[in-house]
CSV table of N, CA, C and O in Angstrom, one decimal:
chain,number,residue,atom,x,y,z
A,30,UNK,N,0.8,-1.2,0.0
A,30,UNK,CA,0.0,0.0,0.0
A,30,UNK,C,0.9,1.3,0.0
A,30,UNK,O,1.8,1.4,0.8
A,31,UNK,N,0.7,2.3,-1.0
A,31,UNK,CA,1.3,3.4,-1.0
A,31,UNK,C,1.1,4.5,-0.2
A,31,UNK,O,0.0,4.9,-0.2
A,32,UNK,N,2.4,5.3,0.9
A,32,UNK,CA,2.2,6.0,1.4
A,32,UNK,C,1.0,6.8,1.3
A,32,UNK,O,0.7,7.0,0.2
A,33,UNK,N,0.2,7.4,2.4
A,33,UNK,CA,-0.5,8.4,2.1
A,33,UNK,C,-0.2,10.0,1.8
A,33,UNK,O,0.6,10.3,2.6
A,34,UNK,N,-0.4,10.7,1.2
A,34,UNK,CA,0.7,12.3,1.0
A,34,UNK,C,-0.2,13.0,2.2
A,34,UNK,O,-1.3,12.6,2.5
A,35,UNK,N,0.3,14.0,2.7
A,35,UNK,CA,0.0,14.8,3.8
A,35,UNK,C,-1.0,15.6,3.6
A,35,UNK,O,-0.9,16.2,2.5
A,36,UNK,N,-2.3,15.9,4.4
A,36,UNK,CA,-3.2,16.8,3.7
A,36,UNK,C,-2.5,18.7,3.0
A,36,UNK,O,-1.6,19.4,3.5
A,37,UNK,N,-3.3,18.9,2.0
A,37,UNK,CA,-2.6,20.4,1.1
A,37,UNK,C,-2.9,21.4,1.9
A,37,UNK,O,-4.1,21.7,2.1
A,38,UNK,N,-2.0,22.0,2.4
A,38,UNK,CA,-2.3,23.1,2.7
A,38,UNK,C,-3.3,24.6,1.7
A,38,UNK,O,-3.1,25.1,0.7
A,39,UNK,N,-4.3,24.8,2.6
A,39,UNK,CA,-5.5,25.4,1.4
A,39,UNK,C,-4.9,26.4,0.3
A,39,UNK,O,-4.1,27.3,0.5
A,40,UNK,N,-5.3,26.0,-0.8
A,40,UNK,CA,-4.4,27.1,-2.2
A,40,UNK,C,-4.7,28.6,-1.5
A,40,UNK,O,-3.8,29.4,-1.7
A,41,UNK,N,-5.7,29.0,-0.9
A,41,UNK,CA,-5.7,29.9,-0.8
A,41,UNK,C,-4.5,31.1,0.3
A,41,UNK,O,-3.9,32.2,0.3
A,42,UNK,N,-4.9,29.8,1.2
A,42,UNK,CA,-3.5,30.3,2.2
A,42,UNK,C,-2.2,30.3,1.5
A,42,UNK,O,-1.4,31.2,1.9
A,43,UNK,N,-1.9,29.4,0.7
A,43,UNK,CA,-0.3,29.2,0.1
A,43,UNK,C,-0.7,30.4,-0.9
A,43,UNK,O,0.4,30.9,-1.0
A,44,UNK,N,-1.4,30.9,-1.4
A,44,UNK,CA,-1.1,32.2,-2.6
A,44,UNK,C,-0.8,33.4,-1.4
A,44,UNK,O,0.2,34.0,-1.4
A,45,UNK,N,-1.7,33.6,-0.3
A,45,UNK,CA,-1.8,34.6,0.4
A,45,UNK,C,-0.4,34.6,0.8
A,45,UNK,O,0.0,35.7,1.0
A,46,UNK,N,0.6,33.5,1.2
A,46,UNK,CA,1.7,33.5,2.7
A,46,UNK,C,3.0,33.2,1.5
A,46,UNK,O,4.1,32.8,1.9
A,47,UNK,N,2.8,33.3,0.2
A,47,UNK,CA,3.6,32.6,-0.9
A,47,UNK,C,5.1,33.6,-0.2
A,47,UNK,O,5.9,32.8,0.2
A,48,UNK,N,5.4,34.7,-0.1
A,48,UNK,CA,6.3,35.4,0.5
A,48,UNK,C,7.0,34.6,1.7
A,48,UNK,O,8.2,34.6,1.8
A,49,UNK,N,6.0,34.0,2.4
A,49,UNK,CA,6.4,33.5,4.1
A,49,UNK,C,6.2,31.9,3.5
A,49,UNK,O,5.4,31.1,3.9
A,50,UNK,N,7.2,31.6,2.8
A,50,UNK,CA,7.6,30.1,2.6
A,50,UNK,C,7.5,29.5,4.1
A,50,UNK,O,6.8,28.5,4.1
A,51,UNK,N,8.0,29.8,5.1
A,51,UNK,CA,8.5,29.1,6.2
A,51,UNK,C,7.2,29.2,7.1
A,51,UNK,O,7.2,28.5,8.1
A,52,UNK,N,6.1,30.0,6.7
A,52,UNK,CA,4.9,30.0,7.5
A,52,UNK,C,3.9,28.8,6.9
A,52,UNK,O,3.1,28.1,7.5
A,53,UNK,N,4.2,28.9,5.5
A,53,UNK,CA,3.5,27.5,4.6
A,53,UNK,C,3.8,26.6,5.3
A,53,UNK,O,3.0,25.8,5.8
A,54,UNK,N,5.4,26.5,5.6
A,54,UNK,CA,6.4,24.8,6.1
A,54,UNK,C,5.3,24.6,7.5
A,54,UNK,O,4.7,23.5,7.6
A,55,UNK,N,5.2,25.6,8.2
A,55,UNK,CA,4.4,25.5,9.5
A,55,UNK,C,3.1,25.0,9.7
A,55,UNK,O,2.8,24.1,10.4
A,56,UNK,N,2.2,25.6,9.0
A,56,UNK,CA,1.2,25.2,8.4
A,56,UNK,C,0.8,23.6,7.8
A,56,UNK,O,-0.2,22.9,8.2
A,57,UNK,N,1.9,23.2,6.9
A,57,UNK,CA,1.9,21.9,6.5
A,57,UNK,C,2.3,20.7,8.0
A,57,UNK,O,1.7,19.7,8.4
A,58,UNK,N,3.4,21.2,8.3
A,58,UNK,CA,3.6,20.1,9.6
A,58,UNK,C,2.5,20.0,10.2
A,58,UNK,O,2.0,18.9,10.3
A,59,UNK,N,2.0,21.0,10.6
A,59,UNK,CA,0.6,21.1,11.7
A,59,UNK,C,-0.6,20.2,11.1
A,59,UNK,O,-1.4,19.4,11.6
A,60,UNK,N,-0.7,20.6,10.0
A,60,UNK,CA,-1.4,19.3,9.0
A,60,UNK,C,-0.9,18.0,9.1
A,60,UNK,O,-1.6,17.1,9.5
A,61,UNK,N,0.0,18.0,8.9
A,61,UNK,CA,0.9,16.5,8.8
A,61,UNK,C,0.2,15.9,10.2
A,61,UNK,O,-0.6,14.9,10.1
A,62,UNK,N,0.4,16.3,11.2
A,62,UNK,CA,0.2,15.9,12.7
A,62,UNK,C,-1.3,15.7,13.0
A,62,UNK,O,-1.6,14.9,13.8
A,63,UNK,N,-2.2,16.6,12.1
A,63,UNK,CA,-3.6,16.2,12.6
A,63,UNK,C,-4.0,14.6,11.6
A,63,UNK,O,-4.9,13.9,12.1
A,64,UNK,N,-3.3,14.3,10.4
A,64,UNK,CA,-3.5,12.9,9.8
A,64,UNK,C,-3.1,12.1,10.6
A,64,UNK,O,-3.8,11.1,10.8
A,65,UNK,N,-1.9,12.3,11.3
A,65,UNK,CA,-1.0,11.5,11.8
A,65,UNK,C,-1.3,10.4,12.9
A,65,UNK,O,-0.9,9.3,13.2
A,66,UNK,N,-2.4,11.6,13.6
A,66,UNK,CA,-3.1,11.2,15.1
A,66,UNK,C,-4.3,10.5,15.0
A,66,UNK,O,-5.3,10.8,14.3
A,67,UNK,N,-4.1,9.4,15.9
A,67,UNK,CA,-5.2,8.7,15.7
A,67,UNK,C,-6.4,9.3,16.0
A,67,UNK,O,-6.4,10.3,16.7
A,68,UNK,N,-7.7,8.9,15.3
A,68,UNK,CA,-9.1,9.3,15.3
A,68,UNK,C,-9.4,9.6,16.9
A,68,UNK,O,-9.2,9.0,18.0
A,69,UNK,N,-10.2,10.9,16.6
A,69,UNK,CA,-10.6,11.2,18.0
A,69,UNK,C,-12.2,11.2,18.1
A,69,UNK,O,-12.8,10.3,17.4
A,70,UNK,N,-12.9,11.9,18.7
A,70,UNK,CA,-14.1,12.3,18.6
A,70,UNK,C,-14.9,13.3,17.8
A,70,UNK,O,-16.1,13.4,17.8
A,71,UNK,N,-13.8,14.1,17.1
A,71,UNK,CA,-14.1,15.3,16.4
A,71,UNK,C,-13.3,15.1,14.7
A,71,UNK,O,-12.1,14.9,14.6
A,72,UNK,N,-14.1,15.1,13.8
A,72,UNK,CA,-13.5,14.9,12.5
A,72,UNK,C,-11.9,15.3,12.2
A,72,UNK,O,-11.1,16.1,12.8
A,73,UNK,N,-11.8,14.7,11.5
A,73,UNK,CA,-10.5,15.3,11.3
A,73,UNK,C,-10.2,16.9,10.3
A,73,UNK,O,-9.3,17.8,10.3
A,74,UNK,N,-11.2,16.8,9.7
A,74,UNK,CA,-11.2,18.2,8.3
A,74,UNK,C,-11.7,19.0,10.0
A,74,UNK,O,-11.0,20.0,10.1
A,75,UNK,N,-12.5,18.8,11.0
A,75,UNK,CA,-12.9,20.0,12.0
A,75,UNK,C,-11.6,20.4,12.7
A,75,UNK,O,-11.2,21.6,12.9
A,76,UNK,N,-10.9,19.5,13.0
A,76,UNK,CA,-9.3,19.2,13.7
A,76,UNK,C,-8.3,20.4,13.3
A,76,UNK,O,-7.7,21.2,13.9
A,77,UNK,N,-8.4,20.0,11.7
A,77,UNK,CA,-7.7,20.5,10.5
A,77,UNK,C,-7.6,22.1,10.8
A,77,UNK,O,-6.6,22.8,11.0
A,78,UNK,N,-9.0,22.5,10.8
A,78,UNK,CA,-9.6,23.8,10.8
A,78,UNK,C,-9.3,24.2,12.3
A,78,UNK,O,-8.6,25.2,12.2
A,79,UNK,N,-9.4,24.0,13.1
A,79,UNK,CA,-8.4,24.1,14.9
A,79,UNK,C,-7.5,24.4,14.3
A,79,UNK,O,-7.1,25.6,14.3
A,80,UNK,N,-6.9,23.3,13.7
A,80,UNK,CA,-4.9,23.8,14.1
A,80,UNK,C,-4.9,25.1,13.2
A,80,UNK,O,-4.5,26.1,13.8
A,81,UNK,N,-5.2,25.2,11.8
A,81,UNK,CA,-4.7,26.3,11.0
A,81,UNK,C,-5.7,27.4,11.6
A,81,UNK,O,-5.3,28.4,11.1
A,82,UNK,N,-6.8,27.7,12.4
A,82,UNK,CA,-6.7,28.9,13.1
A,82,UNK,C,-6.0,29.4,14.6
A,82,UNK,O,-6.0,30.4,15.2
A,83,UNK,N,-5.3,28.0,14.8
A,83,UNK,CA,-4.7,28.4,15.8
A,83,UNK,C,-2.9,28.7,15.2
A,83,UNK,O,-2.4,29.8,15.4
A,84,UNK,N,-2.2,27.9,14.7
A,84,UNK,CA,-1.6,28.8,14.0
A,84,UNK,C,-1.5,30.0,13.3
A,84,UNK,O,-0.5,30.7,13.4
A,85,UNK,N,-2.5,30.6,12.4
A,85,UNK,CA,-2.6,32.0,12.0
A,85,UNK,C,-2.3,32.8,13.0
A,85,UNK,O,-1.3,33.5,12.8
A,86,UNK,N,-3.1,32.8,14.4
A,86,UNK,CA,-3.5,33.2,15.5
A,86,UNK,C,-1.8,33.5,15.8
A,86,UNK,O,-1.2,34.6,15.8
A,87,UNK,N,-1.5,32.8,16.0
A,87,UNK,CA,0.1,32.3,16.4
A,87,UNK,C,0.8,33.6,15.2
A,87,UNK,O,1.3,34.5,15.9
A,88,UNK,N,1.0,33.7,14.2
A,88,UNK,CA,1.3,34.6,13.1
A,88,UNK,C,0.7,36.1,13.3
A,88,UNK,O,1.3,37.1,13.0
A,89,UNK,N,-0.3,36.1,13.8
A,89,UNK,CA,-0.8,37.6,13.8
A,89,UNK,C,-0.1,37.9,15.3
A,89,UNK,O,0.3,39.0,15.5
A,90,UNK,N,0.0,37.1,16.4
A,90,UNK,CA,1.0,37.8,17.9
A,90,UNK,C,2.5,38.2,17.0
A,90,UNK,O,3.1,39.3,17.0
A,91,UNK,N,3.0,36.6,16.3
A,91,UNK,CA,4.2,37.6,16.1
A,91,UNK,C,4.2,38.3,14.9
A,91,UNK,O,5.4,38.4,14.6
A,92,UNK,N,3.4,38.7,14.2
A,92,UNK,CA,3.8,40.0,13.6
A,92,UNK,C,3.7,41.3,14.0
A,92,UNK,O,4.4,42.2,13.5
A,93,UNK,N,2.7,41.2,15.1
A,93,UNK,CA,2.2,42.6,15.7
A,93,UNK,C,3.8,42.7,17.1
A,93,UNK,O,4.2,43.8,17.5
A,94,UNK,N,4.4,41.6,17.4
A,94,UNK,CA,5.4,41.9,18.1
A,94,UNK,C,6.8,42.4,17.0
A,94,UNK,O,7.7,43.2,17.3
A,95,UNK,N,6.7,41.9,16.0
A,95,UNK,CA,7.5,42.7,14.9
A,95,UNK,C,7.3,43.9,14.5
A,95,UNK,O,8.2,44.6,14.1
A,96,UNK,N,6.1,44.1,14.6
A,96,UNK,CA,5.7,45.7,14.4
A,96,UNK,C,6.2,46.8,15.7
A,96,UNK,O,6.6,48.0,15.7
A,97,UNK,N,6.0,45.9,16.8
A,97,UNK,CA,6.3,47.0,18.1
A,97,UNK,C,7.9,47.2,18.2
A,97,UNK,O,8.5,48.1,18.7
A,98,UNK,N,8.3,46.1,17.6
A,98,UNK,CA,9.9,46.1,17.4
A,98,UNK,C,10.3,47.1,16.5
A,98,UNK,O,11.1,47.8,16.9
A,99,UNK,N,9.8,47.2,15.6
A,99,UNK,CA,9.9,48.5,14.2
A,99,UNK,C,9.5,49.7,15.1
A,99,UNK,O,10.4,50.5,15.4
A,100,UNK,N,8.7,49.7,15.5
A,100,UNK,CA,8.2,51.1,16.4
A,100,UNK,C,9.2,51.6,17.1
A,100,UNK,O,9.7,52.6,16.7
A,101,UNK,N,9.6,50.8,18.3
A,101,UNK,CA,10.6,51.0,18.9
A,101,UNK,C,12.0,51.6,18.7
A,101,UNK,O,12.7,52.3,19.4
A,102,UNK,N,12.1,50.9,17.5
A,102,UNK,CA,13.4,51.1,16.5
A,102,UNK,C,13.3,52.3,16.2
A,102,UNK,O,14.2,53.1,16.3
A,103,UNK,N,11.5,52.8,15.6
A,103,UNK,CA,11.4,54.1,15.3
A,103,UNK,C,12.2,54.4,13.7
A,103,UNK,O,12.7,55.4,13.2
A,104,UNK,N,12.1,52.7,12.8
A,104,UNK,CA,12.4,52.5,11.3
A,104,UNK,C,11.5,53.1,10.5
A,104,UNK,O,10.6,52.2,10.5
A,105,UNK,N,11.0,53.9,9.7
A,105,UNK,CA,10.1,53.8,9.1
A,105,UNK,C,9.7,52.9,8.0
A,105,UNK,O,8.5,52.7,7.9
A,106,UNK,N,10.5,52.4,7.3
A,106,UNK,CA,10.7,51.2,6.5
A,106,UNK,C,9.9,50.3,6.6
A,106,UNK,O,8.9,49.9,5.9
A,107,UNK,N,10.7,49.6,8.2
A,107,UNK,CA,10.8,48.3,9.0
A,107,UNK,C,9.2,48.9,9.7
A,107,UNK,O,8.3,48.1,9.5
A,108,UNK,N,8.8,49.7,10.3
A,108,UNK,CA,7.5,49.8,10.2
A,108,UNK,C,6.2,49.2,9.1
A,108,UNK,O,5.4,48.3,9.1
A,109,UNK,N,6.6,50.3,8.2
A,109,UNK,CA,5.7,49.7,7.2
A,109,UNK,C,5.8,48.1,6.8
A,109,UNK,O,4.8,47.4,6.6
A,110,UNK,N,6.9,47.7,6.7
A,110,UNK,CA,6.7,46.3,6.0
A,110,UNK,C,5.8,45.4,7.5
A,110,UNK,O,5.0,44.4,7.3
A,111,UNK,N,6.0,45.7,8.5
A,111,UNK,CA,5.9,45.1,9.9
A,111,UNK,C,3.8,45.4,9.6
A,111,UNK,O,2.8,44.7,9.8
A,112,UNK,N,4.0,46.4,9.4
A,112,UNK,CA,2.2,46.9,9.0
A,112,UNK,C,1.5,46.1,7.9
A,112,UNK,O,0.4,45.7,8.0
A,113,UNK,N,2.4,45.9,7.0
A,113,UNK,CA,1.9,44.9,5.7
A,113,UNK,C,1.7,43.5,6.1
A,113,UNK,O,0.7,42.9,5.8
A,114,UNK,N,2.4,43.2,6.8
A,114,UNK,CA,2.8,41.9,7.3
A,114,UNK,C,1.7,41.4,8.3
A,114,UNK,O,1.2,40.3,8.3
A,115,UNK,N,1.4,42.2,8.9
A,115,UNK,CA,0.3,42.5,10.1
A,115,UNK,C,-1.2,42.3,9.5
A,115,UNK,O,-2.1,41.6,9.9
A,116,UNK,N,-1.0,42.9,8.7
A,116,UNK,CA,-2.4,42.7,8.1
A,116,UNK,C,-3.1,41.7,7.2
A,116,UNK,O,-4.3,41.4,7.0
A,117,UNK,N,-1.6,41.0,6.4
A,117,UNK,CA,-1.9,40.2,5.4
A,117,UNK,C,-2.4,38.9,6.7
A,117,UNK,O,-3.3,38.2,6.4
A,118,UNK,N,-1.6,38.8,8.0
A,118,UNK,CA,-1.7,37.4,8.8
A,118,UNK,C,-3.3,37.9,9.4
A,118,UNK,O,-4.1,37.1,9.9
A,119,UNK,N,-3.5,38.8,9.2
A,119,UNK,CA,-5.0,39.1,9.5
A,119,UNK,C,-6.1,38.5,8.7
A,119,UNK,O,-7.0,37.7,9.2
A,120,UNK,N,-5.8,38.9,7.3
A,120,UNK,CA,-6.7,38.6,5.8
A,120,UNK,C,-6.8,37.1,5.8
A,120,UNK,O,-7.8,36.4,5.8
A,121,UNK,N,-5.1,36.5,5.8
A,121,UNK,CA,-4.9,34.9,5.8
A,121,UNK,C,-6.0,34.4,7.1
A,121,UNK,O,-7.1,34.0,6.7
A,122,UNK,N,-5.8,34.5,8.1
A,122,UNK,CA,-6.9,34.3,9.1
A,122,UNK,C,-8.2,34.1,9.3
A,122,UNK,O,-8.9,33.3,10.0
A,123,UNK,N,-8.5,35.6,8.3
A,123,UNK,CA,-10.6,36.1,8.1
A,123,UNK,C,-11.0,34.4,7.6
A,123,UNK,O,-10.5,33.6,6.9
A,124,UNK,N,-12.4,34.5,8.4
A,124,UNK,CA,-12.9,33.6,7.3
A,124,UNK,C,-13.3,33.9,6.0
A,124,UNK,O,-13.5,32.9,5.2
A,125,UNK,N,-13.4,35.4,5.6
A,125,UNK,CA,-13.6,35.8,4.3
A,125,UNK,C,-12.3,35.8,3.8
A,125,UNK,O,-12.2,36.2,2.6
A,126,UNK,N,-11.4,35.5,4.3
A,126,UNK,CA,-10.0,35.9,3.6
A,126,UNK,C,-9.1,34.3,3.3
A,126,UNK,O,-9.7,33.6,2.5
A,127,UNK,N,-8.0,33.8,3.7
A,127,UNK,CA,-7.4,32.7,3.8
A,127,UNK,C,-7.8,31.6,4.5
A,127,UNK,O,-7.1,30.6,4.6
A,128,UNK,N,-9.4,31.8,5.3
A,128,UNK,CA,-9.9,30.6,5.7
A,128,UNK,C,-11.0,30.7,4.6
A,128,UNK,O,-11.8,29.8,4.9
A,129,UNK,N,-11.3,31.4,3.7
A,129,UNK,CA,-12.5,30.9,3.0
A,129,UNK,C,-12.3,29.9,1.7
A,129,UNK,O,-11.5,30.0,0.8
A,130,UNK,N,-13.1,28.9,2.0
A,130,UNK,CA,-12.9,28.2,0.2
A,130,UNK,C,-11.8,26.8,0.6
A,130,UNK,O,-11.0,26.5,-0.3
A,131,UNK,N,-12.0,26.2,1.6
A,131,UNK,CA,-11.1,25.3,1.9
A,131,UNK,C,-11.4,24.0,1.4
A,131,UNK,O,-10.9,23.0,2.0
A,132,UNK,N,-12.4,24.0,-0.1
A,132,UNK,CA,-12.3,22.5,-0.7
A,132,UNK,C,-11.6,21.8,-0.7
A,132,UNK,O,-12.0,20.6,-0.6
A,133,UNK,N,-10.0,22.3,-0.9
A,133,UNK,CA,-8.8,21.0,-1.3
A,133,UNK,C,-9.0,20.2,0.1
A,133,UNK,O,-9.3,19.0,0.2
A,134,UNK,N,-8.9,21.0,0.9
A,134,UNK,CA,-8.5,20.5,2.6
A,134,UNK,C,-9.9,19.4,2.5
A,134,UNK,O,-9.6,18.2,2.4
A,135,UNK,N,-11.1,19.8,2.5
A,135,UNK,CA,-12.1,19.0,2.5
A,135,UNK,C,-12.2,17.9,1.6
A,135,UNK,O,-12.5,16.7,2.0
A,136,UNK,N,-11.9,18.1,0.6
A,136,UNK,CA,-11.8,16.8,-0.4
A,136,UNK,C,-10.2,16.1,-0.1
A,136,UNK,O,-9.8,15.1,-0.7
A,137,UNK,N,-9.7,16.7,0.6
A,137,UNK,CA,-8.5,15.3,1.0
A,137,UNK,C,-9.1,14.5,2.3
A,137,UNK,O,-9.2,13.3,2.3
A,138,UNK,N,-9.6,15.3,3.4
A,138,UNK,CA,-9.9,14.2,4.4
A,138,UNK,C,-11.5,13.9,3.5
A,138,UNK,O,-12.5,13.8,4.3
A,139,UNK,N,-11.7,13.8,3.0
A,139,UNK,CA,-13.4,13.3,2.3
A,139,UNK,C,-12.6,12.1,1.7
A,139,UNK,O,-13.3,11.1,1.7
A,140,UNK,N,-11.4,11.9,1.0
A,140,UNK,CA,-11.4,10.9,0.3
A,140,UNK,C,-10.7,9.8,0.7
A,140,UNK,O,-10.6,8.7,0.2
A,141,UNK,N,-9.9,10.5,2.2
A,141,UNK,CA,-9.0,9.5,2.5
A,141,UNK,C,-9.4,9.2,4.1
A,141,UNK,O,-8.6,8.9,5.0
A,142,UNK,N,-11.0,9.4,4.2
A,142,UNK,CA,-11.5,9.4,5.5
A,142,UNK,C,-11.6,7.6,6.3
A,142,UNK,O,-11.6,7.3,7.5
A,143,UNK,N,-11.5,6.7,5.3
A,143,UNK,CA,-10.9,5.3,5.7
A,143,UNK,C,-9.4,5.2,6.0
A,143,UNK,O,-9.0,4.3,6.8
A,144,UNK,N,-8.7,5.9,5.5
A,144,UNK,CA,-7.2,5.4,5.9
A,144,UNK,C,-6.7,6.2,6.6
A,144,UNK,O,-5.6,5.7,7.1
A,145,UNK,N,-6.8,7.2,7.0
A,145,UNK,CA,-6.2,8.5,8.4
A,145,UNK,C,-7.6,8.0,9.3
A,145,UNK,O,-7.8,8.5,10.4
């Protein structure tokens, strides 16, 4: 029997964080780990949607701590990018924004709901 591949992290989140490669990497393990764990009482696509709002969550503290760091600095630059930054981990977050439209995620645990 061939390995199973890891559920996709949602296209929409990977276009939004395409900049923050290493926030995608993040994202994906945290996926990896909800396949990984044996069945609980709560679906796994519900699980799914826990971890990737608690990660974002996790992204909007530290960017807004990156921002107070720019502040501090008193960069204007390093401000603004720290502001951009801030807001996109916001949009990724919205349910109208990077949590909306999460078919892939649903049609992987829908299809592979016998073997995870």
């Amino acid at each position: 029997m061939a390995e199973l591949s890891p559920p996709p992290v949602p296209k929409k989140l990977r276009e939004m964080l395409k900049d923050y490669p290493r926030h995608i990497e993040r994202l994906q393990e945290q996926l990896s780990r909800v396949a990984e764990e044996p069945k609980s009482v709560s679906p796994k696509f519900e699980v799914a949607i826990w971890m990737l709002e608690g990660q974002l969550e996790e992204f909007i503290h530290e960017a807004q701590a990156e921002l107070s760091a720019a502040r501090e600095g008193k960069n204007d630059g390093m401000i603004a990018m720290a502001e951009e930054k801030e807001t996109l981990m916001f949009r990724a977050r919205s349910s109208n924004g990077g949590m909306k439209g999460l078919h892939d995620l649903w049609d992987y645990f829908k299809q592979n709901e016998d073997a995870i």
